[in-house]
């Protein structure tokens, strides 16, 4: 993701000609060996039409490599020598184990790589609870002030996620209805068909609640529920998101469901259960469903249903806005059932926006009209067929380089998210019940279906 995104920025002429990319890891590689690795990766993941010899040569010339063992302070001096003077600006992208954040930041500071022109981007996991998150944030804050810290959530780089702002605040059609008077409920789903994929050690220590809900899904909820910012500047946008996150009601005992997949079938292929893949017993949840509420004037009484899991039937991430029905239907039988309007915002695998409307069914009928629900589709790939589809990291890396933090997460956002998540985990611990089993290839435990259906709601599938 990182190399292909940086290549895309270079390809479009968005990188300064003098910008250099210095890669670090613990593996002992020369710069030439790293360039060969990078070239192989780019040829594997890029379209052949883009990965031309001149474009690859130009990009690979930007790359160099320095071996760094973050636990050894002596390793940072060669890195500082390779980077050189940072008066023209330095963007640091740090993706490492939480235990190495402190030593890495200390090493950067001691070798002059944390000066006033340096920005630090941090990729999750930023702790495993509020206390550990604060330790990391304190270590960062001791060297980098908040205005030079860029906490990255790659979902915020997706075009359709950013389109939420345009959809809501750039169209007079939606904003008057975007409240408890116009919306009945909201669903946010992130469904994965994959299992552990070699991430067993990390995932088993986190579970789906902390791996997906704490960051991606709560950020999506905040963008859906936020008040209009005064302007599209970083402080205004993030101020409004924080208000939502601090307004989340503590989740009741019946309003959160944890599950763990057992053996089943995905796409016709048999797959093992979670403990089979992991190789031992575990009480980590691979599925979570939550009924959440935002306790403010706009969303009084509107439930937000969140659902995420591994080994579900299909891979799909989407936001569903269920509008309220018309107050009185003039279309009696045989007009058919009048369905409330629904806005479906697809994030992956395809980015699109679909509005479900009621229209007259063509034909000649006695005794009134016959109606049918039809979709009004805005497929991003079709509407913008002349524009290359970008990886989310492209947007975020460009913003990091240019110093725009709008799509990055502020410390108070992270900590508000962790407070809410820690409260849910404490509730699970107090009940002493482990995750409920569900077969791979299904939509989670039956209790997750009941979570919505007891309110007369069906999950959008």
Short mmCIF file of C-alpha atoms in Angstrom, two decimals:
data_model
loop_
_atom_site.label_atom_id
_atom_site.label_comp_id
_atom_site.label_asym_id
_atom_site.label_seq_id
_atom_site.Cartn_x
_atom_site.Cartn_y
_atom_site.Cartn_z
CA UNK A 1 0.00 0.00 0.00
CA UNK A 2 2.70 2.50 0.96
CA UNK A 3 5.04 1.97 -1.99
CA UNK A 4 2.26 1.80 -4.57
CA UNK A 5 0.68 4.94 -3.09
CA UNK A 6 3.94 6.86 -3.18
CA UNK A 7 4.51 5.64 -6.74
CA UNK A 8 1.06 6.95 -7.69
CA UNK A 9 1.86 10.38 -6.26
CA UNK A 10 5.16 10.43 -8.13
CA UNK A 11 3.47 9.27 -11.34
CA UNK A 12 1.05 12.22 -11.17
CA UNK A 13 3.79 14.75 -10.48
CA UNK A 14 2.58 15.43 -6.92
CA UNK A 15 5.94 14.84 -5.27
CA UNK A 16 8.65 17.48 -5.23
CA UNK A 17 11.52 16.45 -7.53
CA UNK A 18 13.92 16.60 -4.58
CA UNK A 19 11.79 14.49 -2.23
CA UNK A 20 13.61 11.35 -1.07
CA UNK A 21 12.17 8.24 0.58
CA UNK A 22 14.30 6.53 3.22
CA UNK A 23 12.93 3.14 4.30
CA UNK A 24 13.86 1.45 7.56
CA UNK A 25 13.33 -2.00 9.06
CA UNK A 26 15.32 -4.48 11.09
CA UNK A 27 16.29 -6.65 8.11
CA UNK A 28 19.91 -6.25 6.92
CA UNK A 29 19.50 -4.94 3.38
CA UNK A 30 21.48 -2.59 1.18
CA UNK A 31 19.70 0.23 -0.64
CA UNK A 32 20.15 -1.62 -3.91
CA UNK A 33 18.61 -4.79 -2.47
CA UNK A 34 15.67 -2.77 -1.15
CA UNK A 35 15.13 -1.14 -4.55
CA UNK A 36 14.96 -4.58 -6.16
CA UNK A 37 12.40 -5.66 -3.55
CA UNK A 38 10.41 -2.49 -4.15
CA UNK A 39 10.51 -2.96 -7.93
CA UNK A 40 9.21 -6.51 -7.62
CA UNK A 41 6.37 -5.37 -5.39
CA UNK A 42 5.41 -2.55 -7.74
CA UNK A 43 5.43 -4.84 -10.78
CA UNK A 44 3.20 -7.28 -8.86
CA UNK A 45 0.58 -4.80 -7.68
CA UNK A 46 0.51 -2.10 -10.38
CA UNK A 47 -1.17 -2.28 -13.77
CA UNK A 48 1.39 -2.98 -16.46
CA UNK A 49 0.29 0.18 -18.28
CA UNK A 50 1.41 2.26 -15.30
CA UNK A 51 4.56 0.39 -14.33
CA UNK A 52 6.59 1.59 -17.30
CA UNK A 53 10.37 1.43 -17.22
CA UNK A 54 10.86 5.24 -17.12
CA UNK A 55 8.27 5.68 -14.33
CA UNK A 56 9.81 2.88 -12.25
CA UNK A 57 13.34 4.20 -12.78
CA UNK A 58 12.35 7.70 -11.67
CA UNK A 59 10.56 6.47 -8.56
CA UNK A 60 13.16 3.89 -7.51
CA UNK A 61 15.84 6.59 -7.68
CA UNK A 62 14.09 8.27 -4.73
CA UNK A 63 14.48 5.18 -2.51
CA UNK A 64 17.21 4.26 -0.08
CA UNK A 65 17.33 1.93 2.92
CA UNK A 66 18.85 2.01 6.40
CA UNK A 67 18.71 -0.91 8.80
CA UNK A 68 17.29 0.25 12.15
CA UNK A 69 16.74 -1.83 15.26
CA UNK A 70 14.42 0.52 17.13
CA UNK A 71 15.37 -0.99 20.47
CA UNK A 72 19.02 0.06 20.00
CA UNK A 73 19.61 3.86 20.26
CA UNK A 74 22.89 3.53 18.34
CA UNK A 75 20.98 2.59 15.18
CA UNK A 76 19.43 6.04 14.79
CA UNK A 77 22.66 7.90 14.01
CA UNK A 78 23.14 6.17 10.63
CA UNK A 79 19.51 6.94 9.87
CA UNK A 80 20.05 10.64 10.67
CA UNK A 81 23.13 10.64 8.42
CA UNK A 82 21.14 9.11 5.57
CA UNK A 83 18.27 11.60 5.97
CA UNK A 84 20.56 14.62 6.23
CA UNK A 85 19.43 18.16 7.07
CA UNK A 86 15.67 18.43 7.67
CA UNK A 87 15.26 22.19 7.29
CA UNK A 88 13.22 21.63 4.15
CA UNK A 89 10.80 19.34 5.98
CA UNK A 90 10.65 15.71 7.10
CA UNK A 91 7.62 13.41 7.13
CA UNK A 92 8.00 10.29 9.27
CA UNK A 93 5.63 7.34 8.82
CA UNK A 94 5.82 5.05 11.84
CA UNK A 95 4.18 1.65 11.69
CA UNK A 96 5.49 -0.63 14.42
CA UNK A 97 4.57 -2.57 17.53
CA UNK A 98 3.21 -0.39 20.37
CA UNK A 99 6.17 -1.39 22.56
CA UNK A 100 8.56 0.26 20.10
CA UNK A 101 6.85 3.66 19.88
CA UNK A 102 8.72 5.03 22.90
CA UNK A 103 12.23 3.87 21.89
CA UNK A 104 11.68 4.96 18.30
CA UNK A 105 10.54 8.46 19.22
CA UNK A 106 13.41 8.79 21.69
CA UNK A 107 15.88 7.74 18.99
CA UNK A 108 14.44 10.22 16.51
CA UNK A 109 14.67 13.00 19.08
CA UNK A 110 18.24 12.23 20.16
CA UNK A 111 19.52 12.32 16.59
CA UNK A 112 17.81 15.55 15.56
CA UNK A 113 15.06 13.96 13.47
CA UNK A 114 12.24 15.44 15.56
CA UNK A 115 12.90 19.12 14.86
CA UNK A 116 10.32 21.79 14.15
CA UNK A 117 10.06 20.81 10.48
CA UNK A 118 9.38 17.14 11.22
CA UNK A 119 5.90 15.58 11.19
CA UNK A 120 5.10 12.18 12.65
CA UNK A 121 2.41 9.87 11.27
CA UNK A 122 1.36 6.98 13.52
CA UNK A 123 -0.43 3.89 12.30
CA UNK A 124 -2.51 1.71 14.60
CA UNK A 125 -2.51 0.00 16.98
CA UNK A 126 -2.16 3.01 19.27
CA UNK A 127 -2.48 1.00 22.46
CA UNK A 128 -4.90 -1.70 23.56
CA UNK A 129 -6.97 0.42 25.96
CA UNK A 130 -7.21 3.99 27.22
CA UNK A 131 -4.31 3.62 29.66
CA UNK A 132 -1.86 2.19 27.12
CA UNK A 133 -3.00 4.68 24.49
CA UNK A 134 -2.24 7.52 26.88
CA UNK A 135 1.25 6.14 27.48
CA UNK A 136 1.93 6.19 23.74
CA UNK A 137 0.41 9.63 23.29
CA UNK A 138 2.42 10.97 26.23
CA UNK A 139 5.63 9.61 24.72
CA UNK A 140 4.77 11.23 21.39
CA UNK A 141 3.74 14.53 23.00
CA UNK A 142 7.04 14.77 24.88
CA UNK A 143 8.80 15.23 21.52
CA UNK A 144 6.17 16.12 18.89
CA UNK A 145 3.48 18.75 19.61
CA UNK A 146 -0.07 17.82 18.63
CA UNK A 147 -0.04 19.98 15.49
CA UNK A 148 2.80 17.83 14.11
CA UNK A 149 1.24 14.45 14.98
CA UNK A 150 -0.81 12.65 12.31
CA UNK A 151 -2.66 9.58 13.63
CA UNK A 152 -3.67 7.60 10.58
CA UNK A 153 -6.90 5.69 10.00
CA UNK A 154 -6.79 4.53 6.38
CA UNK A 155 -10.60 4.42 6.14
CA UNK A 156 -10.58 8.22 6.24
CA UNK A 157 -8.62 8.25 3.00
CA UNK A 158 -11.34 6.42 1.07
CA UNK A 159 -13.09 8.56 -1.51
CA UNK A 160 -16.59 7.60 -0.39
CA UNK A 161 -15.81 8.33 3.26
CA UNK A 162 -14.70 11.82 2.27
CA UNK A 163 -17.80 12.00 0.09
CA UNK A 164 -19.88 11.86 3.27
CA UNK A 165 -18.87 15.47 3.88
CA UNK A 166 -19.77 16.47 0.32
CA UNK A 167 -23.03 14.51 0.40
CA UNK A 168 -24.20 16.02 3.66
CA UNK A 169 -22.93 19.57 3.51
CA UNK A 170 -22.82 20.19 -0.24
CA UNK A 171 -26.43 19.23 -1.03
CA UNK A 172 -29.54 20.94 0.28
CA UNK A 173 -31.47 17.72 -0.32
CA UNK A 174 -30.15 15.72 2.66
CA UNK A 175 -29.23 18.03 5.53
CA UNK A 176 -32.84 19.01 6.48
CA UNK A 177 -33.63 15.29 6.92
CA UNK A 178 -30.32 14.31 8.56
CA UNK A 179 -31.68 14.09 12.11
CA UNK A 180 -34.07 12.18 14.34
CA UNK A 181 -37.10 13.61 12.53
CA UNK A 182 -35.97 12.24 9.16
CA UNK A 183 -33.87 9.17 9.99
CA UNK A 184 -35.15 6.05 11.73
CA UNK A 185 -31.83 4.26 12.22
CA UNK A 186 -28.30 3.92 10.84
CA UNK A 187 -26.36 0.73 10.11
CA UNK A 188 -22.58 0.52 9.69
CA UNK A 189 -21.21 -2.85 8.60
CA UNK A 190 -17.66 -4.00 7.89
CA UNK A 191 -17.77 -7.63 6.79
CA UNK A 192 -14.71 -9.71 5.95
CA UNK A 193 -14.52 -13.20 4.45
CA UNK A 194 -10.91 -13.75 5.55
CA UNK A 195 -9.66 -15.31 8.75
CA UNK A 196 -6.37 -14.60 10.47
CA UNK A 197 -4.14 -14.34 7.34
CA UNK A 198 -0.95 -14.63 9.36
CA UNK A 199 -2.00 -11.95 11.86
CA UNK A 200 -2.84 -14.39 14.65
CA UNK A 201 -0.47 -13.01 17.28
CA UNK A 202 -1.70 -9.45 16.78
CA UNK A 203 -5.39 -10.14 16.28
CA UNK A 204 -5.76 -12.56 19.17
CA UNK A 205 -4.48 -9.89 21.52
CA UNK A 206 -6.98 -7.35 20.20
CA UNK A 207 -10.18 -8.94 18.88
CA UNK A 208 -12.65 -7.31 16.51
CA UNK A 209 -13.89 -4.72 19.01
CA UNK A 210 -10.47 -3.11 19.32
CA UNK A 211 -9.20 -3.97 15.84
CA UNK A 212 -12.16 -2.56 13.88
CA UNK A 213 -14.78 -0.83 16.02
CA UNK A 214 -12.45 1.36 18.09
CA UNK A 215 -11.01 3.09 15.04
CA UNK A 216 -12.60 2.57 11.62
CA UNK A 217 -16.22 2.15 12.65
CA UNK A 218 -16.32 4.89 15.27
CA UNK A 219 -14.73 7.29 12.79
CA UNK A 220 -17.46 6.43 10.27
CA UNK A 221 -20.12 6.94 12.94
CA UNK A 222 -18.62 10.34 13.82
CA UNK A 223 -18.69 11.49 10.20
CA UNK A 224 -22.31 10.38 9.80
CA UNK A 225 -23.47 12.01 13.04
CA UNK A 226 -21.34 15.17 13.30
CA UNK A 227 -22.77 18.68 13.19
CA UNK A 228 -21.83 20.90 10.23
CA UNK A 229 -18.35 22.31 10.91
CA UNK A 230 -17.91 26.07 10.64
CA UNK A 231 -15.51 25.48 7.73
CA UNK A 232 -13.54 22.68 6.15
CA UNK A 233 -10.44 23.22 8.26
CA UNK A 234 -8.79 20.57 10.46
CA UNK A 235 -9.79 22.04 13.81
CA UNK A 236 -13.45 22.58 12.91
CA UNK A 237 -13.94 19.11 11.40
CA UNK A 238 -12.23 17.30 14.26
CA UNK A 239 -13.97 19.41 16.91
CA UNK A 240 -17.34 18.21 15.60
CA UNK A 241 -16.23 14.58 15.51
CA UNK A 242 -15.09 14.77 19.13
CA UNK A 243 -18.51 16.08 20.16
CA UNK A 244 -20.12 12.96 18.69
CA UNK A 245 -17.64 10.57 20.28
CA UNK A 246 -18.07 12.13 23.72
CA UNK A 247 -21.87 11.94 23.32
CA UNK A 248 -21.92 8.16 22.85
CA UNK A 249 -24.14 6.54 25.44
CA UNK A 250 -22.62 3.68 27.46
CA UNK A 251 -23.72 0.41 25.87
CA UNK A 252 -26.26 -1.62 27.81
CA UNK A 253 -25.84 -5.28 28.68
CA UNK A 254 -28.19 -6.47 25.92
CA UNK A 255 -26.82 -4.11 23.29
CA UNK A 256 -23.47 -5.71 22.46
CA UNK A 257 -22.85 -9.19 21.07
CA UNK A 258 -19.46 -10.89 20.67
CA UNK A 259 -18.91 -13.96 18.52
CA UNK A 260 -16.17 -16.32 17.37
CA UNK A 261 -16.33 -18.32 14.15
CA UNK A 262 -16.26 -22.08 13.99
CA UNK A 263 -15.68 -24.29 10.95
CA UNK A 264 -17.89 -23.61 7.95
CA UNK A 265 -17.81 -22.71 4.28
CA UNK A 266 -16.92 -19.48 2.45
CA UNK A 267 -17.75 -19.27 -1.25
CA UNK A 268 -18.22 -23.03 -1.40
CA UNK A 269 -14.83 -23.79 0.18
CA UNK A 270 -14.53 -25.40 3.61
CA UNK A 271 -12.62 -23.36 6.20
CA UNK A 272 -11.55 -24.13 9.74
CA UNK A 273 -12.66 -22.42 12.91
CA UNK A 274 -10.79 -19.62 14.65
CA UNK A 275 -9.15 -21.83 17.27
CA UNK A 276 -8.10 -24.24 14.51
CA UNK A 277 -6.38 -21.43 12.62
CA UNK A 278 -4.88 -20.00 15.80
CA UNK A 279 -3.67 -23.38 17.03
CA UNK A 280 -5.01 -23.10 20.55
CA UNK A 281 -7.93 -22.00 22.72
CA UNK A 282 -8.89 -18.33 22.80
CA UNK A 283 -11.71 -16.07 23.99
CA UNK A 284 -10.95 -13.35 21.40
CA UNK A 285 -14.02 -12.16 19.55
CA UNK A 286 -13.99 -12.32 15.74
CA UNK A 287 -17.45 -10.72 15.46
CA UNK A 288 -19.10 -7.78 17.18
CA UNK A 289 -22.58 -6.28 16.89
CA UNK A 290 -23.49 -3.17 18.89
CA UNK A 291 -26.54 -0.96 19.24
CA UNK A 292 -25.23 2.54 19.95
CA UNK A 293 -26.86 5.89 20.67
CA UNK A 294 -25.58 9.44 20.29
CA UNK A 295 -27.16 11.40 23.11
CA UNK A 296 -27.65 14.85 21.62
CA UNK A 297 -30.51 16.86 20.13
CA UNK A 298 -29.94 15.77 16.53
CA UNK A 299 -29.94 12.02 17.21
CA UNK A 300 -32.32 11.63 20.16
CA UNK A 301 -33.73 8.09 20.01
CA UNK A 302 -32.00 7.07 16.76
CA UNK A 303 -30.12 3.76 17.10
CA UNK A 304 -26.81 3.21 15.31
CA UNK A 305 -26.28 -0.49 14.62
CA UNK A 306 -22.62 -1.48 14.19
CA UNK A 307 -21.54 -4.88 12.91
CA UNK A 308 -18.15 -6.29 11.93
CA UNK A 309 -16.69 -9.76 11.71
CA UNK A 310 -14.36 -12.23 10.06
CA UNK A 311 -15.42 -15.24 8.00
CA UNK A 312 -18.74 -13.65 7.05
CA UNK A 313 -20.49 -14.57 3.77
CA UNK A 314 -19.22 -11.63 1.72
CA UNK A 315 -16.63 -8.86 1.90
CA UNK A 316 -18.46 -5.56 2.19
CA UNK A 317 -18.20 -2.28 4.06
CA UNK A 318 -21.17 0.06 3.94
CA UNK A 319 -23.22 2.69 5.72
CA UNK A 320 -27.01 2.44 5.51
CA UNK A 321 -29.17 5.46 6.32
CA UNK A 322 -32.76 4.32 6.86
CA UNK A 323 -35.15 7.26 6.50
CA UNK A 324 -38.53 7.35 8.18
CA UNK A 325 -41.64 6.39 6.18
CA UNK A 326 -44.01 8.97 4.76
CA UNK A 327 -46.52 10.11 7.38
CA UNK A 328 -49.53 8.87 5.42
CA UNK A 329 -49.70 6.69 2.33
CA UNK A 330 -52.27 7.52 -0.34
CA UNK A 331 -51.36 4.31 -2.18
CA UNK A 332 -53.61 1.56 -0.90
CA UNK A 333 -54.01 -1.92 -2.38
CA UNK A 334 -53.19 -2.87 -5.06
CA UNK A 335 -50.50 -0.20 -4.92
CA UNK A 336 -48.15 -2.48 -3.03
CA UNK A 337 -46.06 -1.96 0.04
CA UNK A 338 -44.63 1.54 0.43
CA UNK A 339 -41.00 1.24 1.51
CA UNK A 340 -39.17 4.03 3.35
CA UNK A 341 -36.28 5.59 1.43
CA UNK A 342 -32.84 4.21 2.11
CA UNK A 343 -29.39 5.62 1.36
CA UNK A 344 -26.64 3.00 1.00
CA UNK A 345 -23.04 4.25 0.94
CA UNK A 346 -20.69 1.48 -0.20
CA UNK A 347 -17.05 1.71 0.86
CA UNK A 348 -15.64 -1.61 -0.33
CA UNK A 349 -15.17 -3.63 -2.42
CA UNK A 350 -16.75 -0.98 -4.66
CA UNK A 351 -17.24 2.67 -3.74
CA UNK A 352 -20.74 3.81 -4.63
CA UNK A 353 -23.81 5.64 -3.37
CA UNK A 354 -27.30 4.19 -3.86
CA UNK A 355 -30.58 5.90 -2.99
CA UNK A 356 -33.64 3.61 -2.92
CA UNK A 357 -36.79 5.41 -4.07
CA UNK A 358 -40.41 4.46 -4.67
CA UNK A 359 -41.56 4.91 -8.29
CA UNK A 360 -44.57 3.93 -10.37
CA UNK A 361 -44.31 0.54 -11.99
CA UNK A 362 -44.81 0.96 -15.76
CA UNK A 363 -48.08 -0.31 -17.18
CA UNK A 364 -51.84 0.25 -17.22
CA UNK A 365 -53.69 -0.62 -14.03
CA UNK A 366 -57.18 -0.19 -12.70
CA UNK A 367 -57.80 1.10 -9.20
CA UNK A 368 -54.70 3.20 -8.64
CA UNK A 369 -50.95 3.01 -9.17
CA UNK A 370 -48.56 0.18 -8.53
CA UNK A 371 -45.28 1.17 -6.97
CA UNK A 372 -41.87 -0.44 -6.93
CA UNK A 373 -38.67 0.34 -5.08
CA UNK A 374 -35.87 1.19 -7.51
CA UNK A 375 -32.27 2.24 -6.93
CA UNK A 376 -30.78 5.52 -8.04
CA UNK A 377 -27.10 4.61 -8.35
CA UNK A 378 -24.04 6.79 -8.31
CA UNK A 379 -21.22 4.37 -9.05
CA UNK A 380 -17.98 6.24 -8.47
CA UNK A 381 -16.20 4.21 -11.13
CA UNK A 382 -18.89 5.13 -13.70
CA UNK A 383 -19.39 8.76 -12.72
CA UNK A 384 -15.66 9.42 -12.73
CA UNK A 385 -14.46 6.93 -15.32
CA UNK A 386 -11.85 9.41 -16.54
CA UNK A 387 -10.19 9.59 -13.10
CA UNK A 388 -7.86 6.90 -11.79
CA UNK A 389 -9.16 5.12 -8.71
CA UNK A 390 -6.77 5.89 -5.87
CA UNK A 391 -5.61 3.93 -2.86
CA UNK A 392 -6.69 5.54 0.43
CA UNK A 393 -3.05 5.89 1.48
CA UNK A 394 -2.34 8.18 -1.50
CA UNK A 395 -4.61 10.87 -0.08
CA UNK A 396 -3.25 10.46 3.43
CA UNK A 397 0.43 10.36 2.48
CA UNK A 398 0.03 13.48 0.34
CA UNK A 399 -1.71 15.26 3.23
CA UNK A 400 1.11 14.19 5.56
CA UNK A 401 3.76 15.53 3.20
CA UNK A 402 1.86 18.80 2.78
CA UNK A 403 0.93 19.12 6.46
CA UNK A 404 -2.88 18.92 6.24
CA UNK A 405 -4.25 17.02 9.30
CA UNK A 406 -7.98 17.19 8.40
CA UNK A 407 -8.27 13.46 7.66
CA UNK A 408 -6.12 12.38 10.60
CA UNK A 409 -7.27 11.62 14.13
CA UNK A 410 -6.60 13.92 17.06
CA UNK A 411 -5.58 12.71 20.53
CA UNK A 412 -8.90 13.61 22.16
CA UNK A 413 -10.73 11.62 19.46
CA UNK A 414 -8.60 8.52 20.12
CA UNK A 415 -9.12 8.79 23.87
CA UNK A 416 -12.89 9.30 23.57
CA UNK A 417 -13.05 6.19 21.40
CA UNK A 418 -11.05 4.14 23.91
CA UNK A 419 -13.24 5.21 26.84
CA UNK A 420 -16.32 3.89 25.09
CA UNK A 421 -14.61 0.66 24.02
CA UNK A 422 -13.13 0.04 27.48
CA UNK A 423 -16.60 0.35 28.98
CA UNK A 424 -17.94 -2.32 26.62
CA UNK A 425 -15.05 -4.65 27.44
CA UNK A 426 -15.58 -4.09 31.16
CA UNK A 427 -19.22 -5.08 30.71
CA UNK A 428 -18.23 -8.29 28.94
CA UNK A 429 -15.74 -9.10 31.70
CA UNK A 430 -18.30 -8.50 34.45
CA UNK A 431 -20.74 -10.92 32.78
CA UNK A 432 -17.99 -13.53 32.47
CA UNK A 433 -19.35 -14.94 29.23
CA UNK A 434 -17.13 -15.66 26.25
CA UNK A 435 -17.95 -14.97 22.59
CA UNK A 436 -20.85 -16.88 21.08
CA UNK A 437 -20.01 -19.38 18.32
CA UNK A 438 -21.11 -18.86 14.72
CA UNK A 439 -20.37 -20.92 11.64
CA UNK A 440 -17.98 -19.44 9.09
CA UNK A 441 -20.00 -18.21 6.12
CA UNK A 442 -22.91 -16.94 8.22
CA UNK A 443 -23.73 -13.44 9.49
CA UNK A 444 -22.59 -14.05 13.04
CA UNK A 445 -24.39 -15.41 16.12
CA UNK A 446 -28.19 -15.50 16.08
CA UNK A 447 -28.15 -13.04 18.99
CA UNK A 448 -26.75 -10.41 16.60
CA UNK A 449 -29.82 -10.79 14.39
CA UNK A 450 -32.05 -10.51 17.46
CA UNK A 451 -30.21 -7.35 18.53
CA UNK A 452 -31.76 -5.51 15.59
CA UNK A 453 -34.95 -7.49 15.12
CA UNK A 454 -36.27 -6.80 18.62
CA UNK A 455 -36.50 -3.17 17.41
CA UNK A 456 -38.26 -4.28 14.22
CA UNK A 457 -35.07 -3.74 12.18
CA UNK A 458 -33.43 -6.15 9.76
CA UNK A 459 -29.74 -5.98 8.93
CA UNK A 460 -29.12 -4.82 5.37
CA UNK A 461 -27.81 -7.85 3.50
#
